[in-house]
């Protein structure tokens, strides 16, 4: 339920990003991004506790800077983009934890699995662009376990351990414009 001072905001995808990282071979991290995403946001940026936020990511837009890896991630071994083309998030609870800091809990759906996850969100500020548009910025960080969503493919390494870590770190940099 939105609060009475909530306004509609449109995500400026040219100035926003959806990034992730995962351990590779237990020794380094592979980073990637999703380039196509959208959001429906009704919020008072000064107080997110009453915000209504939903987010959708086009899985086919995954980019880890390796076409072979991206195609493998799109396959039935991982995301099955032909059957499950989107990852979605819908906020269910937002708690203020400090000045301009929040914990946002919501339903994340990957493939056919929906689970509650919590992300740390920080209000970065607001301002007016050169064309008179009101803009706001947010950062969101969190971590999910990919196996909880049926993303279980892995390969055992000859030296012990596995090729792909379980925990996926997520970082969103969001700039939005009053709609």
PDB file of C-alpha atoms in Angstrom, residues 45 100 102 121-126 136-141 172-174:
ATOM      1  CA  UNK A  45      11.741   9.122  -2.161  1.00  0.00           C
ATOM      2  CA  UNK A 100      18.412   7.301   3.920  1.00  0.00           C
ATOM      3  CA  UNK A 102      16.247   0.786   4.275  1.00  0.00           C
ATOM      4  CA  UNK A 121      18.548   0.120  -0.173  1.00  0.00           C
ATOM      5  CA  UNK A 122      20.093   3.555   0.110  1.00  0.00           C
ATOM      6  CA  UNK A 123      18.498   6.788  -1.078  1.00  0.00           C
ATOM      7  CA  UNK A 124      21.342   8.613  -2.854  1.00  0.00           C
ATOM      8  CA  UNK A 125      19.585  11.953  -3.300  1.00  0.00           C
ATOM      9  CA  UNK A 126      17.533  13.998  -5.722  1.00  0.00           C
ATOM     10  CA  UNK A 136      16.160  10.549  -7.685  1.00  0.00           C
ATOM     11  CA  UNK A 137      18.859   7.944  -7.143  1.00  0.00           C
ATOM     12  CA  UNK A 138      18.980   4.691  -5.185  1.00  0.00           C
ATOM     13  CA  UNK A 139      21.422   1.854  -4.639  1.00  0.00           C
ATOM     14  CA  UNK A 140      20.265  -1.655  -3.719  1.00  0.00           C
ATOM     15  CA  UNK A 141      22.477  -4.545  -2.637  1.00  0.00           C
ATOM     16  CA  UNK A 172      21.349  -2.125  -8.573  1.00  0.00           C
ATOM     17  CA  UNK A 173      22.119   1.503  -9.330  1.00  0.00           C
ATOM     18  CA  UNK A 174      18.807   3.177 -10.065  1.00  0.00           C
TER      19      UNK A 174
END
